[in-house]
mmCIF file of C-alpha atoms in Angstrom:
data_model
loop_
_atom_site.group_PDB
_atom_site.id
_atom_site.type_symbol
_atom_site.label_atom_id
_atom_site.label_comp_id
_atom_site.label_asym_id
_atom_site.label_seq_id
_atom_site.Cartn_x
_atom_site.Cartn_y
_atom_site.Cartn_z
ATOM 1 C CA MET A 18 9.505 21.554 -17.076
ATOM 2 C CA ALA A 19 9.296 19.233 -13.946
ATOM 3 C CA SER A 20 6.140 19.780 -11.802
ATOM 4 C CA GLN A 21 6.473 21.487 -8.403
ATOM 5 C CA ASN A 22 5.885 17.993 -6.864
ATOM 6 C CA VAL A 23 8.563 16.339 -9.036
ATOM 7 C CA GLN A 24 11.160 19.137 -8.183
ATOM 8 C CA ASP A 25 10.355 18.927 -4.567
ATOM 9 C CA PHE A 26 10.698 15.133 -4.080
ATOM 10 C CA THR A 27 13.619 14.846 -6.287
ATOM 11 C CA GLN A 28 15.283 17.291 -3.811
ATOM 12 C CA GLY A 29 13.781 15.510 -0.958
ATOM 13 C CA ASN A 30 15.385 12.294 -2.292
ATOM 14 C CA GLU A 31 18.786 13.924 -2.851
ATOM 15 C CA THR A 32 18.735 14.995 0.829
ATOM 16 C CA TYR A 33 17.618 11.364 1.886
ATOM 17 C CA ALA A 34 20.361 9.531 -0.328
ATOM 18 C CA SER A 35 23.227 11.791 0.900
ATOM 19 C CA GLY A 36 22.612 10.438 4.473
ATOM 20 C CA PHE A 37 21.777 6.801 3.598
ATOM 21 C CA ASN A 38 23.536 4.010 4.988
ATOM 22 C CA ASP A 39 21.149 1.201 4.982
ATOM 23 C CA GLY A 40 22.102 -0.393 1.697
ATOM 24 C CA ASP A 41 22.926 -3.815 3.017
ATOM 25 C CA LEU A 42 19.441 -4.659 4.316
ATOM 26 C CA LYS A 43 17.865 -7.978 3.135
ATOM 27 C CA GLY A 44 14.525 -8.298 1.322
ATOM 28 C CA PRO A 45 12.780 -10.450 4.023
ATOM 29 C CA PRO A 46 11.476 -8.199 6.733
ATOM 30 C CA SER A 47 13.571 -8.487 9.946
ATOM 31 C CA ARG A 48 10.583 -8.484 12.299
ATOM 32 C CA LYS A 49 8.677 -11.002 10.013
ATOM 33 C CA LEU A 50 5.871 -8.758 10.150
ATOM 34 C CA ALA A 51 3.324 -7.536 7.451
ATOM 35 C CA ILE A 52 0.937 -4.387 7.966
ATOM 36 C CA VAL A 53 -2.033 -3.706 5.820
ATOM 37 C CA THR A 54 -3.317 -0.198 6.367
ATOM 38 C CA CYS A 55 -4.811 2.824 4.652
ATOM 39 C CA MET A 56 -3.088 5.005 1.707
ATOM 40 C CA ASP A 57 -4.328 8.094 3.796
ATOM 41 C CA ALA A 58 -1.774 11.025 3.433
ATOM 42 C CA ARG A 59 -1.862 11.781 7.268
ATOM 43 C CA MET A 60 -0.630 8.440 8.118
ATOM 44 C CA HIS A 61 3.162 7.517 7.860
ATOM 45 C CA PRO A 62 2.881 4.026 9.440
ATOM 46 C CA GLU A 63 6.444 3.373 9.975
ATOM 47 C CA LYS A 64 6.831 6.477 11.937
ATOM 48 C CA ILE A 65 3.426 5.855 13.885
ATOM 49 C CA LEU A 66 4.706 2.500 14.741
ATOM 50 C CA GLY A 67 8.547 3.372 15.340
ATOM 51 C CA LEU A 68 9.544 1.030 12.592
ATOM 52 C CA LYS A 69 13.075 1.100 11.073
ATOM 53 C CA ASN A 70 14.130 0.539 7.564
ATOM 54 C CA GLY A 71 13.830 -3.295 6.897
ATOM 55 C CA GLU A 72 11.623 -4.252 9.492
ATOM 56 C CA ALA A 73 8.040 -4.812 8.078
ATOM 57 C CA HIS A 74 6.205 -5.038 4.894
ATOM 58 C CA MET A 75 3.658 -2.294 4.365
ATOM 59 C CA ILE A 76 0.631 -2.985 2.274
ATOM 60 C CA ARG A 77 -1.689 0.029 1.569
ATOM 61 C CA ASN A 78 -4.803 0.604 -0.258
ATOM 62 C CA ALA A 79 -8.133 2.759 0.161
ATOM 63 C CA GLY A 80 -9.240 1.772 3.690
ATOM 64 C CA GLY A 81 -6.652 -0.762 4.386
ATOM 65 C CA ARG A 82 -9.090 -3.289 3.295
ATOM 66 C CA TYR A 83 -8.252 -7.057 2.859
ATOM 67 C CA ASP A 84 -9.131 -7.536 -0.990
ATOM 68 C CA THR A 85 -7.821 -9.488 -3.689
ATOM 69 C CA ASP A 86 -4.660 -7.345 -4.177
ATOM 70 C CA ALA A 87 -3.915 -7.153 -0.400
ATOM 71 C CA ARG A 88 -4.356 -10.900 -0.479
ATOM 72 C CA ARG A 89 -1.836 -11.273 -3.217
ATOM 73 C CA SER A 90 0.616 -9.101 -1.338
ATOM 74 C CA LEU A 91 0.119 -10.780 1.811
ATOM 75 C CA VAL A 92 0.610 -14.268 0.567
ATOM 76 C CA ILE A 93 3.679 -13.304 -1.316
ATOM 77 C CA SER A 94 5.026 -11.667 1.999
ATOM 78 C CA GLN A 95 4.395 -14.784 3.948
ATOM 79 C CA ARG A 96 5.321 -17.569 1.474
ATOM 80 C CA MET A 97 8.223 -15.864 -0.441
ATOM 81 C CA LEU A 98 9.603 -13.474 2.110
ATOM 82 C CA GLY A 99 9.042 -15.157 5.632
ATOM 83 C CA THR A 100 6.494 -12.846 7.504
ATOM 84 C CA ARG A 101 4.668 -14.686 10.055
ATOM 85 C CA GLU A 102 2.724 -11.975 11.977
ATOM 86 C CA ILE A 103 -0.006 -9.528 10.509
ATOM 87 C CA VAL A 104 -1.598 -6.405 11.613
ATOM 88 C CA VAL A 105 -4.573 -4.582 10.231
ATOM 89 C CA ILE A 106 -4.784 -0.655 10.880
ATOM 90 C CA HIS A 107 -7.835 1.281 9.921
ATOM 91 C CA HIS A 108 -8.291 5.041 10.990
ATOM 92 C CA THR A 109 -10.456 7.547 12.148
ATOM 93 C CA SER A 110 -11.791 10.227 9.622
ATOM 94 C CA CYS A 111 -11.163 7.798 6.810
ATOM 95 C CA GLY A 112 -12.466 8.938 3.417
ATOM 96 C CA MET A 113 -13.898 5.398 2.873
ATOM 97 C CA ALA A 114 -16.618 5.982 5.347
ATOM 98 C CA THR A 115 -17.928 9.063 3.543
ATOM 99 C CA PHE A 116 -19.638 7.459 0.434
ATOM 100 C CA VAL A 117 -21.100 4.380 -0.902
ATOM 101 C CA ASN A 118 -20.440 2.835 -4.285
ATOM 102 C CA GLN A 119 -23.121 4.928 -6.149
ATOM 103 C CA ASP A 120 -21.789 8.230 -4.933
ATOM 104 C CA LEU A 121 -18.323 7.235 -6.337
ATOM 105 C CA CYS A 122 -19.895 6.096 -9.776
ATOM 106 C CA GLU A 123 -21.855 9.383 -9.988
ATOM 107 C CA VAL A 124 -18.752 11.483 -9.568
ATOM 108 C CA VAL A 125 -16.783 9.158 -12.017
ATOM 109 C CA GLU A 126 -19.669 9.824 -14.560
ATOM 110 C CA LYS A 127 -19.748 13.527 -14.055
ATOM 111 C CA ASP A 128 -16.041 14.051 -14.236
ATOM 112 C CA LEU A 129 -14.965 11.399 -16.771
ATOM 113 C CA GLY A 130 -18.169 10.590 -18.782
ATOM 114 C CA LYS A 131 -20.656 7.812 -19.267
ATOM 115 C CA ASP A 132 -18.164 5.226 -20.598
ATOM 116 C CA ALA A 133 -16.024 5.457 -17.496
ATOM 117 C CA ARG A 134 -19.152 5.187 -15.275
ATOM 118 C CA THR A 135 -19.774 1.852 -17.140
ATOM 119 C CA HIS A 136 -16.448 0.561 -15.740
ATOM 120 C CA ALA A 137 -17.056 2.014 -12.350
ATOM 121 C CA ASP A 138 -20.371 0.312 -11.934
ATOM 122 C CA LYS A 139 -18.769 -3.144 -12.369
ATOM 123 C CA LEU A 140 -16.448 -2.721 -9.351
ATOM 124 C CA ASP A 141 -16.848 -2.807 -5.512
ATOM 125 C CA TRP A 142 -15.084 0.263 -4.124
ATOM 126 C CA LEU A 143 -15.037 -1.456 -0.505
ATOM 127 C CA PRO A 144 -16.414 1.708 1.428
ATOM 128 C CA PHE A 145 -17.442 1.029 5.147
ATOM 129 C CA LYS A 146 -19.706 2.597 7.681
ATOM 130 C CA ASP A 147 -18.632 1.118 10.879
ATOM 131 C CA LEU A 148 -14.874 1.580 11.595
ATOM 132 C CA GLU A 149 -14.503 -0.907 14.272
ATOM 133 C CA GLN A 150 -16.384 -3.407 12.404
ATOM 134 C CA SER A 151 -14.348 -2.970 9.285
ATOM 135 C CA VAL A 152 -11.191 -3.831 11.244
ATOM 136 C CA LYS A 153 -12.784 -6.992 12.661
ATOM 137 C CA ASP A 154 -14.180 -7.933 9.177
ATOM 138 C CA ASP A 155 -10.477 -7.604 7.558
ATOM 139 C CA VAL A 156 -8.920 -9.456 10.514
ATOM 140 C CA GLN A 157 -11.435 -12.254 10.398
ATOM 141 C CA ALA A 158 -11.121 -12.343 6.434
ATOM 142 C CA ILE A 159 -7.273 -13.037 6.862
ATOM 143 C CA LYS A 160 -7.755 -15.495 9.801
ATOM 144 C CA ILE A 161 -9.999 -17.708 7.540
ATOM 145 C CA ASP A 162 -8.057 -17.400 4.198
ATOM 146 C CA PRO A 163 -6.809 -20.839 3.190
ATOM 147 C CA LEU A 164 -3.975 -18.956 1.584
ATOM 148 C CA ILE A 165 -2.611 -17.562 5.076
ATOM 149 C CA GLN A 166 -3.308 -20.150 7.784
ATOM 150 C CA ASP A 167 -1.929 -20.127 11.403
ATOM 151 C CA VAL A 168 -0.437 -16.743 12.079
ATOM 152 C CA PRO A 169 -1.324 -14.210 14.660
ATOM 153 C CA VAL A 170 -3.393 -11.328 13.095
ATOM 154 C CA HIS A 171 -4.212 -8.226 15.154
ATOM 155 C CA GLY A 172 -6.400 -5.338 14.369
ATOM 156 C CA TYR A 173 -5.987 -1.758 15.379
ATOM 157 C CA ILE A 174 -7.633 1.745 14.791
ATOM 158 C CA TYR A 175 -5.310 4.760 14.439
ATOM 159 C CA ASP A 176 -6.735 8.075 15.622
ATOM 160 C CA ILE A 177 -5.985 10.916 13.085
ATOM 161 C CA LYS A 178 -6.338 13.534 15.740
ATOM 162 C CA SER A 179 -4.059 12.214 18.452
ATOM 163 C CA GLY A 180 -1.544 9.977 16.658
ATOM 164 C CA LYS A 181 -2.598 7.185 18.997
ATOM 165 C CA LEU A 182 -3.115 3.444 18.096
ATOM 166 C CA GLN A 183 -6.076 1.611 19.746
ATOM 167 C CA HIS A 184 -6.247 -2.231 20.133
ATOM 168 C CA VAL A 185 -9.544 -3.614 18.365
ATOM 169 C CA CYS A 186 -9.089 -7.313 18.091
ATOM 170 C CA MET B 23 1.093 -12.106 26.344
ATOM 171 C CA ALA B 24 1.602 -9.600 23.535
ATOM 172 C CA SER B 25 4.078 -10.570 21.027
ATOM 173 C CA GLN B 26 7.506 -8.804 20.976
ATOM 174 C CA ASN B 27 6.431 -6.973 17.768
ATOM 175 C CA VAL B 28 3.294 -5.858 19.394
ATOM 176 C CA GLN B 29 5.131 -4.656 22.558
ATOM 177 C CA ASP B 30 7.476 -2.682 20.482
ATOM 178 C CA PHE B 31 5.155 -1.032 18.189
ATOM 179 C CA THR B 32 2.870 -0.071 20.965
ATOM 180 C CA GLN B 33 5.757 1.529 22.636
ATOM 181 C CA GLY B 34 7.006 3.270 19.364
ATOM 182 C CA ASN B 35 3.500 4.600 18.938
ATOM 183 C CA GLU B 36 3.436 5.875 22.451
ATOM 184 C CA THR B 37 6.538 7.732 21.761
ATOM 185 C CA TYR B 38 5.142 9.032 18.501
ATOM 186 C CA ALA B 39 1.800 10.091 19.881
ATOM 187 C CA SER B 40 3.548 12.017 22.746
ATOM 188 C CA GLY B 41 5.305 14.352 20.168
ATOM 189 C CA PHE B 42 2.235 14.281 17.796
ATOM 190 C CA ASN B 43 0.778 17.823 16.682
ATOM 191 C CA ASP B 44 -0.556 17.017 13.257
ATOM 192 C CA GLY B 45 -4.201 16.335 14.400
ATOM 193 C CA ASP B 46 -5.759 19.114 12.256
ATOM 194 C CA LEU B 47 -4.679 17.922 8.795
ATOM 195 C CA LYS B 48 -7.365 17.515 6.295
ATOM 196 C CA GLY B 49 -8.052 14.201 4.456
ATOM 197 C CA PRO B 50 -7.217 15.245 0.865
ATOM 198 C CA PRO B 51 -3.598 15.104 0.266
ATOM 199 C CA SER B 52 -2.059 18.751 0.040
ATOM 200 C CA ARG B 53 0.231 18.135 -2.753
ATOM 201 C CA LYS B 54 -2.625 16.536 -4.870
ATOM 202 C CA LEU B 55 -0.307 13.672 -5.183
ATOM 203 C CA ALA B 56 -0.849 9.686 -5.243
ATOM 204 C CA ILE B 57 2.013 7.276 -5.304
ATOM 205 C CA VAL B 58 1.917 3.514 -6.157
ATOM 206 C CA THR B 59 4.853 1.666 -4.874
ATOM 207 C CA CYS B 60 6.019 -1.680 -3.339
ATOM 208 C CA MET B 61 5.514 -3.008 0.033
ATOM 209 C CA ASP B 62 9.068 -3.716 0.609
ATOM 210 C CA ALA B 63 10.202 -3.319 4.153
ATOM 211 C CA ARG B 64 13.463 -1.371 3.045
ATOM 212 C CA MET B 65 11.451 1.448 1.600
ATOM 213 C CA HIS B 66 9.836 4.124 3.853
ATOM 214 C CA PRO B 67 8.615 6.073 0.842
ATOM 215 C CA GLU B 68 7.680 9.394 2.620
ATOM 216 C CA LYS B 69 11.266 9.641 4.079
ATOM 217 C CA ILE B 70 12.694 8.627 0.659
ATOM 218 C CA LEU B 71 10.727 11.424 -1.087
ATOM 219 C CA GLY B 72 10.882 13.941 1.843
ATOM 220 C CA LEU B 73 7.128 14.012 2.248
ATOM 221 C CA LYS B 74 5.439 15.364 5.541
ATOM 222 C CA ASN B 75 2.135 14.012 6.991
ATOM 223 C CA GLY B 76 -0.669 14.959 4.753
ATOM 224 C CA GLU B 77 0.915 15.443 1.620
ATOM 225 C CA ALA B 78 0.481 12.266 -0.665
ATOM 226 C CA HIS B 79 -1.572 9.011 -0.847
ATOM 227 C CA MET B 80 0.469 6.105 -0.545
ATOM 228 C CA ILE B 81 -0.679 2.856 -2.352
ATOM 229 C CA ARG B 82 1.617 -0.079 -1.618
ATOM 230 C CA ASN B 83 1.461 -3.784 -2.787
ATOM 231 C CA ALA B 84 3.833 -6.656 -3.700
ATOM 232 C CA GLY B 85 5.903 -4.887 -6.552
ATOM 233 C CA GLY B 86 4.045 -1.658 -6.605
ATOM 234 C CA ARG B 87 1.933 -3.075 -9.514
ATOM 235 C CA TYR B 88 -1.091 -1.247 -11.115
ATOM 236 C CA ASP B 89 -3.820 -4.027 -10.595
ATOM 237 C CA THR B 90 -7.342 -3.962 -9.859
ATOM 238 C CA ASP B 91 -6.880 -2.874 -6.079
ATOM 239 C CA ALA B 92 -4.340 -0.201 -6.839
ATOM 240 C CA ARG B 93 -6.870 1.006 -9.368
ATOM 241 C CA ARG B 94 -9.612 1.091 -7.093
ATOM 242 C CA SER B 95 -7.414 3.064 -4.521
ATOM 243 C CA LEU B 96 -6.132 5.434 -7.343
ATOM 244 C CA VAL B 97 -9.693 6.211 -8.796
ATOM 245 C CA ILE B 98 -10.819 6.831 -5.128
ATOM 246 C CA SER B 99 -7.843 8.885 -4.532
ATOM 247 C CA GLN B 100 -8.473 11.031 -7.714
ATOM 248 C CA ARG B 101 -12.266 11.327 -7.790
ATOM 249 C CA MET B 102 -13.155 11.506 -3.841
ATOM 250 C CA LEU B 103 -9.944 13.069 -2.583
ATOM 251 C CA GLY B 104 -8.774 15.438 -5.332
ATOM 252 C CA THR B 105 -5.261 14.016 -6.236
ATOM 253 C CA ARG B 106 -4.150 15.149 -9.871
ATOM 254 C CA GLU B 107 -0.465 13.601 -10.210
ATOM 255 C CA ILE B 108 0.678 10.016 -9.850
ATOM 256 C CA VAL B 109 4.069 8.566 -9.414
ATOM 257 C CA VAL B 110 4.846 4.848 -9.824
ATOM 258 C CA ILE B 111 7.760 3.657 -8.024
ATOM 259 C CA HIS B 112 9.418 0.085 -8.373
ATOM 260 C CA HIS B 113 12.698 -0.710 -6.967
ATOM 261 C CA THR B 114 16.034 -2.888 -7.315
ATOM 262 C CA SER B 115 16.581 -6.180 -5.655
ATOM 263 C CA CYS B 116 12.721 -6.684 -5.643
ATOM 264 C CA GLY B 117 11.296 -10.062 -4.435
ATOM 265 C CA MET B 118 8.800 -9.966 -7.390
ATOM 266 C CA ALA B 119 11.691 -10.516 -9.891
ATOM 267 C CA THR B 120 12.783 -13.715 -8.168
ATOM 268 C CA PHE B 121 9.919 -15.928 -8.961
ATOM 269 C CA VAL B 122 7.292 -16.861 -11.437
ATOM 270 C CA ASN B 123 3.599 -17.799 -10.490
ATOM 271 C CA GLN B 124 4.483 -21.629 -10.608
ATOM 272 C CA ASP B 125 7.129 -21.177 -8.139
ATOM 273 C CA LEU B 126 4.716 -19.407 -5.571
ATOM 274 C CA CYS B 127 2.172 -22.161 -6.144
ATOM 275 C CA GLU B 128 4.540 -24.814 -5.317
ATOM 276 C CA VAL B 129 5.700 -23.036 -2.061
ATOM 277 C CA VAL B 130 2.058 -22.711 -1.134
ATOM 278 C CA GLU B 131 1.116 -26.526 -1.754
ATOM 279 C CA LYS B 132 4.312 -27.367 0.201
ATOM 280 C CA ASP B 133 3.435 -24.942 3.213
ATOM 281 C CA LEU B 134 -0.371 -25.070 3.128
ATOM 282 C CA GLY B 135 -1.498 -28.177 1.528
ATOM 283 C CA LYS B 136 -3.237 -28.895 -1.899
ATOM 284 C CA ASP B 137 -6.421 -27.023 -1.227
ATOM 285 C CA ALA B 138 -4.397 -23.806 -0.933
ATOM 286 C CA ARG B 139 -2.630 -24.788 -4.155
ATOM 287 C CA THR B 140 -5.933 -24.982 -5.860
ATOM 288 C CA HIS B 141 -6.770 -21.311 -4.780
ATOM 289 C CA ALA B 142 -3.313 -19.999 -5.615
ATOM 290 C CA ASP B 143 -3.459 -21.594 -9.102
ATOM 291 C CA LYS B 144 -6.355 -19.243 -9.861
ATOM 292 C CA LEU B 145 -4.395 -16.122 -9.306
ATOM 293 C CA ASP B 146 -1.922 -13.931 -11.162
ATOM 294 C CA TRP B 147 0.684 -13.040 -8.599
ATOM 295 C CA LEU B 148 2.158 -10.348 -10.928
ATOM 296 C CA PRO B 149 6.011 -11.014 -10.839
ATOM 297 C CA PHE B 150 8.095 -9.571 -13.428
ATOM 298 C CA LYS B 151 11.438 -10.012 -14.853
ATOM 299 C CA ASP B 152 12.496 -6.448 -16.264
ATOM 300 C CA LEU B 153 12.436 -3.839 -13.567
ATOM 301 C CA GLU B 154 12.583 -0.805 -16.030
ATOM 302 C CA GLN B 155 9.865 -2.432 -18.271
ATOM 303 C CA SER B 156 7.523 -3.125 -15.444
ATOM 304 C CA VAL B 157 7.721 0.562 -14.496
ATOM 305 C CA LYS B 158 6.868 1.540 -17.936
ATOM 306 C CA ASP B 159 3.980 -1.007 -18.150
ATOM 307 C CA ASP B 160 2.325 0.133 -14.984
ATOM 308 C CA VAL B 161 2.699 3.929 -15.949
ATOM 309 C CA GLN B 162 1.087 3.069 -19.431
ATOM 310 C CA ALA B 163 -1.590 1.040 -17.709
ATOM 311 C CA ILE B 164 -2.690 4.112 -15.594
ATOM 312 C CA LYS B 165 -2.388 6.390 -18.715
ATOM 313 C CA ILE B 166 -4.798 4.512 -20.742
ATOM 314 C CA ASP B 167 -7.282 3.696 -17.848
ATOM 315 C CA PRO B 168 -10.704 5.254 -18.675
ATOM 316 C CA LEU B 169 -11.164 5.570 -14.924
ATOM 317 C CA ILE B 170 -8.084 7.958 -14.574
ATOM 318 C CA GLN B 171 -7.792 10.101 -17.703
ATOM 319 C CA ASP B 172 -5.561 13.363 -18.257
ATOM 320 C CA VAL B 173 -3.267 13.701 -15.292
ATOM 321 C CA PRO B 174 0.724 13.417 -15.261
ATOM 322 C CA VAL B 175 1.887 9.889 -14.375
ATOM 323 C CA HIS B 176 5.599 9.635 -13.751
ATOM 324 C CA GLY B 177 7.750 6.298 -13.197
ATOM 325 C CA TYR B 178 10.801 5.808 -11.238
ATOM 326 C CA ILE B 179 13.143 3.270 -9.779
ATOM 327 C CA TYR B 180 14.513 3.278 -6.311
ATOM 328 C CA ASP B 181 17.838 1.964 -5.636
ATOM 329 C CA ILE B 182 17.844 -0.080 -2.512
ATOM 330 C CA LYS B 183 21.646 0.161 -2.323
ATOM 331 C CA SER B 184 22.018 3.765 -2.704
ATOM 332 C CA GLY B 185 18.722 5.369 -1.445
ATOM 333 C CA LYS B 186 18.698 7.136 -4.839
ATOM 334 C CA LEU B 187 15.592 7.528 -7.129
ATOM 335 C CA GLN B 188 15.961 7.153 -10.968
ATOM 336 C CA HIS B 189 13.560 8.623 -13.540
ATOM 337 C CA VAL B 190 12.186 6.003 -15.968
ATOM 338 C CA CYS B 191 9.481 7.755 -17.750
#
């Protein structure tokens, strides 16, 4: 028996596919644009930015941080799929500003046991305290990355309460 | 002078914010659902699945792979924000099936120089050849991860041509 979520998104996809007519779009994003943002459920970035199917790569993780995997994705986006402009978007009320590494590791131990804690202790979970600074840090990390080079990188904060985007850098 | 992309998404966001009324949503996803999928511009996963604001975490990278950062995000999603069900979605016509690590590294050297190549050679870019197998591999990697444990994990392929989702495992 499929879960309620599976039943619902299967139905949701049937509705989507029945009206779908974007099957001829090419892989390289038409706006040559790549966005790095948070996984937060309250953000549907394409809607927030008014983007259409096929226009921009969307890289999302906890916090919208520029870590090793966002780097992997962004380099592939630039070198193999032709993007030439990058936007970093973090947001207000982000869960990543509510804990430090040790807090996460303690929850892991309580929920999953001591062996799991050992794994968790080895990782940096990339929380942050200062939202604006986290945007500046990630924009700067991209700008100085020898694997990116010479493309415009913009930083923004999305306001969860108002739906508005605010330019940072 | 702002770029055309910046002008357009700033305008797009003004339109979005003018009709926005989801400012009271909470951080933990209401469906307790986390999705791992590709950054591909042709996929707007919330639309594809019929999801509303606030319902599911969306983790996206090149290929929708379960690597160290998707792992970071998924553990935070589960332990700090209460998700309890996971869906992996890869897709047809994925750029990740069109190259191997060496190809990427050669483009990096040609475009960015030998020093950049040295950085690129140190990384696994996680391309794949067999789409269905890549879904199975990533679902299995999540299932056996000591930092996840005991939640349903589903695997799907999204068809870029038809807009349809196909169950894999």
